[in-house]
mmCIF file of C-alpha atoms in Angstrom:
data_model
loop_
_atom_site.group_PDB
_atom_site.id
_atom_site.type_symbol
_atom_site.label_atom_id
_atom_site.label_comp_id
_atom_site.label_asym_id
_atom_site.label_seq_id
_atom_site.Cartn_x
_atom_site.Cartn_y
_atom_site.Cartn_z
ATOM 1 C CA MET A 1 -14.372 43.306 -52.605
ATOM 2 C CA SER A 2 -12.417 44.267 -55.713
ATOM 3 C CA VAL A 3 -9.331 42.118 -54.938
ATOM 4 C CA ASP A 4 -8.862 38.414 -55.473
ATOM 5 C CA PHE A 5 -9.821 36.113 -52.682
ATOM 6 C CA GLY A 6 -9.402 32.368 -52.205
ATOM 7 C CA CYS A 7 -10.399 29.996 -49.470
ATOM 8 C CA ILE A 8 -9.887 26.242 -48.962
ATOM 9 C CA ALA A 9 -12.324 24.447 -46.639
ATOM 10 C CA TRP A 10 -12.139 20.939 -45.266
ATOM 11 C CA HIS A 11 -14.312 18.732 -43.157
ATOM 12 C CA GLU A 12 -12.620 16.678 -40.451
ATOM 13 C CA ASP A 13 -14.172 14.743 -37.514
ATOM 14 C CA GLY A 14 -17.548 16.391 -38.311
ATOM 15 C CA ILE A 15 -16.163 19.909 -38.171
ATOM 16 C CA TRP A 16 -15.478 22.360 -40.981
ATOM 17 C CA ASP A 17 -12.319 24.458 -41.007
ATOM 18 C CA ALA A 18 -11.055 26.924 -43.613
ATOM 19 C CA THR A 19 -7.976 28.911 -44.516
ATOM 20 C CA SER A 20 -7.019 31.456 -47.131
ATOM 21 C CA LEU A 21 -5.576 30.325 -50.412
ATOM 22 C CA ALA A 22 -2.158 31.871 -51.045
ATOM 23 C CA SER A 23 -2.427 31.949 -54.856
ATOM 24 C CA THR A 24 -5.635 32.729 -56.780
ATOM 25 C CA ARG A 25 -4.196 33.279 -60.253
ATOM 26 C CA ASP A 26 -2.096 30.180 -60.802
ATOM 27 C CA ILE A 27 -3.987 27.007 -61.527
ATOM 28 C CA GLY A 28 -0.962 24.823 -60.748
ATOM 29 C CA LEU A 29 -0.533 26.352 -57.302
ATOM 30 C CA ILE A 30 -4.246 26.025 -56.625
ATOM 31 C CA ILE A 31 -4.120 22.327 -57.554
ATOM 32 C CA ASP A 32 -1.016 21.882 -55.346
ATOM 33 C CA ALA A 33 -2.739 23.546 -52.364
ATOM 34 C CA LEU A 34 -5.788 21.276 -52.814
ATOM 35 C CA LYS A 35 -3.673 18.124 -53.030
ATOM 36 C CA ASN A 36 -1.850 19.198 -49.865
ATOM 37 C CA GLN A 37 -5.178 19.603 -48.031
ATOM 38 C CA GLN A 38 -6.867 16.411 -49.185
ATOM 39 C CA THR A 39 -9.429 14.953 -46.861
ATOM 40 C CA ASN A 40 -11.878 12.064 -47.334
ATOM 41 C CA GLY A 41 -14.498 14.395 -48.712
ATOM 42 C CA GLY A 42 -12.258 16.470 -51.036
ATOM 43 C CA ALA A 43 -11.591 19.984 -49.891
ATOM 44 C CA PRO A 44 -13.234 22.635 -52.025
ATOM 45 C CA ALA A 45 -11.386 25.816 -52.970
ATOM 46 C CA LEU A 46 -13.624 28.885 -53.552
ATOM 47 C CA ILE A 47 -11.981 31.690 -55.502
ATOM 48 C CA ALA A 48 -13.216 35.153 -56.493
ATOM 49 C CA ILE A 49 -11.229 37.055 -59.115
ATOM 50 C CA GLU A 50 -11.759 40.755 -58.475
ATOM 51 C CA ASP A 51 -15.446 41.638 -58.813
ATOM 52 C CA GLU A 52 -15.739 39.600 -61.948
ATOM 53 C CA PHE A 53 -16.004 35.814 -61.719
ATOM 54 C CA VAL A 54 -15.736 32.661 -59.560
ATOM 55 C CA ILE A 55 -13.547 29.576 -59.754
ATOM 56 C CA ILE A 56 -14.372 26.508 -57.733
ATOM 57 C CA ALA A 57 -11.921 23.625 -57.572
ATOM 58 C CA ARG A 58 -11.823 20.297 -55.668
ATOM 59 C CA ALA A 59 -9.412 17.382 -55.486
ATOM 60 C CA LEU A 60 -10.935 13.978 -54.916
ATOM 61 C CA GLY A 61 -8.051 11.476 -54.732
ATOM 62 C CA ASP A 62 -6.262 11.708 -58.121
ATOM 63 C CA GLN A 63 -9.294 13.401 -59.695
ATOM 64 C CA MET A 64 -9.367 17.212 -59.962
ATOM 65 C CA GLN A 65 -12.672 18.924 -60.549
ATOM 66 C CA MET A 66 -12.823 22.572 -61.475
ATOM 67 C CA MET A 67 -15.406 25.047 -62.780
ATOM 68 C CA ILE A 68 -15.581 28.719 -63.726
ATOM 69 C CA SER A 69 -18.692 30.903 -63.454
ATOM 70 C CA ASP A 70 -18.218 32.419 -66.850
ATOM 71 C CA VAL A 71 -15.821 31.069 -69.540
ATOM 72 C CA THR A 72 -15.863 34.371 -71.486
ATOM 73 C CA TYR A 73 -13.484 35.846 -68.912
ATOM 74 C CA ALA A 74 -10.820 33.718 -70.635
ATOM 75 C CA LEU A 75 -10.669 36.549 -73.133
ATOM 76 C CA ASP A 76 -9.487 38.978 -70.505
ATOM 77 C CA TYR A 77 -7.899 37.059 -67.643
ATOM 78 C CA GLU A 78 -4.941 34.697 -67.903
ATOM 79 C CA VAL A 79 -6.087 32.488 -64.992
ATOM 80 C CA ALA A 80 -9.485 32.022 -66.744
ATOM 81 C CA ALA A 81 -7.751 31.198 -70.070
ATOM 82 C CA GLU A 82 -5.506 28.706 -68.243
ATOM 83 C CA LEU A 83 -8.540 27.033 -66.658
ATOM 84 C CA VAL A 84 -10.378 26.829 -69.982
ATOM 85 C CA GLU A 85 -7.324 25.117 -71.403
ATOM 86 C CA VAL A 86 -6.968 22.684 -68.391
ATOM 87 C CA LEU A 87 -10.669 21.780 -68.618
ATOM 88 C CA ASP A 88 -10.329 21.291 -72.394
ATOM 89 C CA LEU A 89 -13.207 23.694 -73.073
ATOM 90 C CA GLU A 90 -13.646 25.495 -76.326
ATOM 91 C CA PHE A 91 -12.002 28.921 -76.058
ATOM 92 C CA PRO A 92 -14.681 31.646 -76.093
ATOM 93 C CA GLN A 93 -15.087 34.183 -78.893
ATOM 94 C CA ASP A 94 -15.869 37.897 -78.398
ATOM 95 C CA GLU A 95 -19.512 37.414 -79.413
ATOM 96 C CA ASP A 96 -20.105 34.407 -77.066
ATOM 97 C CA GLU A 97 -22.685 34.783 -74.309
ATOM 98 C CA PRO A 98 -21.532 34.424 -70.662
ATOM 99 C CA GLN A 99 -21.795 30.809 -69.497
ATOM 100 C CA PRO A 100 -20.301 28.629 -66.871
ATOM 101 C CA GLY A 101 -17.928 25.834 -67.779
ATOM 102 C CA GLY A 102 -16.298 22.745 -66.317
ATOM 103 C CA ASP A 103 -17.502 20.372 -63.612
ATOM 104 C CA ILE A 104 -20.584 22.247 -62.555
ATOM 105 C CA ASP A 105 -21.760 19.425 -60.309
ATOM 106 C CA LEU A 106 -18.535 19.249 -58.306
ATOM 107 C CA LEU A 107 -20.233 20.040 -54.982
ATOM 108 C CA SER A 108 -23.274 17.767 -55.480
ATOM 109 C CA ASP A 109 -22.050 15.115 -53.028
ATOM 110 C CA LEU A 110 -21.646 17.861 -50.389
ATOM 111 C CA GLY A 111 -25.278 18.876 -50.824
ATOM 112 C CA LEU A 112 -25.117 21.692 -53.370
ATOM 113 C CA GLY A 113 -26.432 20.441 -56.714
ATOM 114 C CA GLU A 114 -25.753 21.830 -60.157
ATOM 115 C CA MET A 115 -29.033 23.747 -60.450
ATOM 116 C CA GLU A 116 -28.658 25.377 -57.005
ATOM 117 C CA LEU A 117 -25.033 26.291 -57.699
ATOM 118 C CA LEU A 118 -25.990 27.807 -61.061
ATOM 119 C CA SER A 119 -28.813 29.731 -59.389
ATOM 120 C CA ILE A 120 -26.292 31.277 -56.952
ATOM 121 C CA LEU A 121 -23.779 32.089 -59.711
ATOM 122 C CA ASP A 122 -26.495 33.571 -61.974
ATOM 123 C CA ASP A 123 -27.614 36.008 -59.269
ATOM 124 C CA SER A 124 -26.529 39.317 -60.838
ATOM 125 C CA GLU A 125 -27.179 41.177 -57.576
ATOM 126 C CA LEU A 126 -24.343 39.253 -55.828
ATOM 127 C CA TYR A 127 -20.649 40.069 -56.213
ATOM 128 C CA PRO A 128 -18.358 37.020 -56.610
ATOM 129 C CA ASP A 129 -17.343 37.085 -52.932
ATOM 130 C CA GLU A 130 -21.032 37.177 -51.934
ATOM 131 C CA GLN A 131 -21.709 34.210 -54.252
ATOM 132 C CA LEU A 132 -18.919 32.315 -52.556
ATOM 133 C CA GLU A 133 -20.330 33.257 -49.134
ATOM 134 C CA ALA A 134 -23.692 31.857 -50.210
ATOM 135 C CA ILE A 135 -22.029 28.646 -51.354
ATOM 136 C CA ALA A 136 -20.058 28.339 -48.128
ATOM 137 C CA ASN A 137 -23.212 28.917 -46.058
ATOM 138 C CA ARG A 138 -25.085 26.263 -48.050
ATOM 139 C CA LEU A 139 -22.269 23.768 -47.605
ATOM 140 C CA GLY A 140 -22.052 24.483 -43.862
ATOM 141 C CA PHE A 141 -18.843 26.422 -43.440
ATOM 142 C CA GLY A 142 -20.162 29.991 -43.789
ATOM 143 C CA GLU A 143 -18.826 31.075 -40.375
ATOM 144 C CA GLN A 144 -15.343 29.735 -41.140
ATOM 145 C CA PHE A 145 -15.476 31.329 -44.577
ATOM 146 C CA ASN A 146 -16.345 34.711 -43.051
ATOM 147 C CA GLN A 147 -13.459 34.415 -40.575
ATOM 148 C CA VAL A 148 -11.029 33.886 -43.449
ATOM 149 C CA ILE A 149 -12.459 36.905 -45.322
ATOM 150 C CA GLU A 150 -12.201 39.111 -42.237
ATOM 151 C CA SER A 151 -8.561 38.060 -41.610
ATOM 152 C CA ASN A 152 -7.495 39.141 -45.170
#
């Protein structure tokens, strides 16, 4: 998949549901979509930008948690630069090594800890959409995630 893809998933009455995210390159619109879809557990948004990197975001009440799979993409992608700024991370330099940034443990309470998330994101054999599929499967909404992908 070489185009952007975004999905918001939520858990209600013991059942996961998911829908596509209308905007993948505007952090403000992503935050608005999450706030509009708030549930008790905080709906995660899983976003793949082209075949390059992943953004995961989650709203828990007034608290917004976000992460990026590789902060060095801030050098080439406006959405990544905007996220680095929102997260108050140090802006990367050309010589910096790829590394994730932000709230890496944002899915821990849903059963996907920081180390396991990093393991998925570090798998160089997976494209970003495949990484997101692995995350969705691990969280329990893989089927709903695939339905959203197929409908796009």
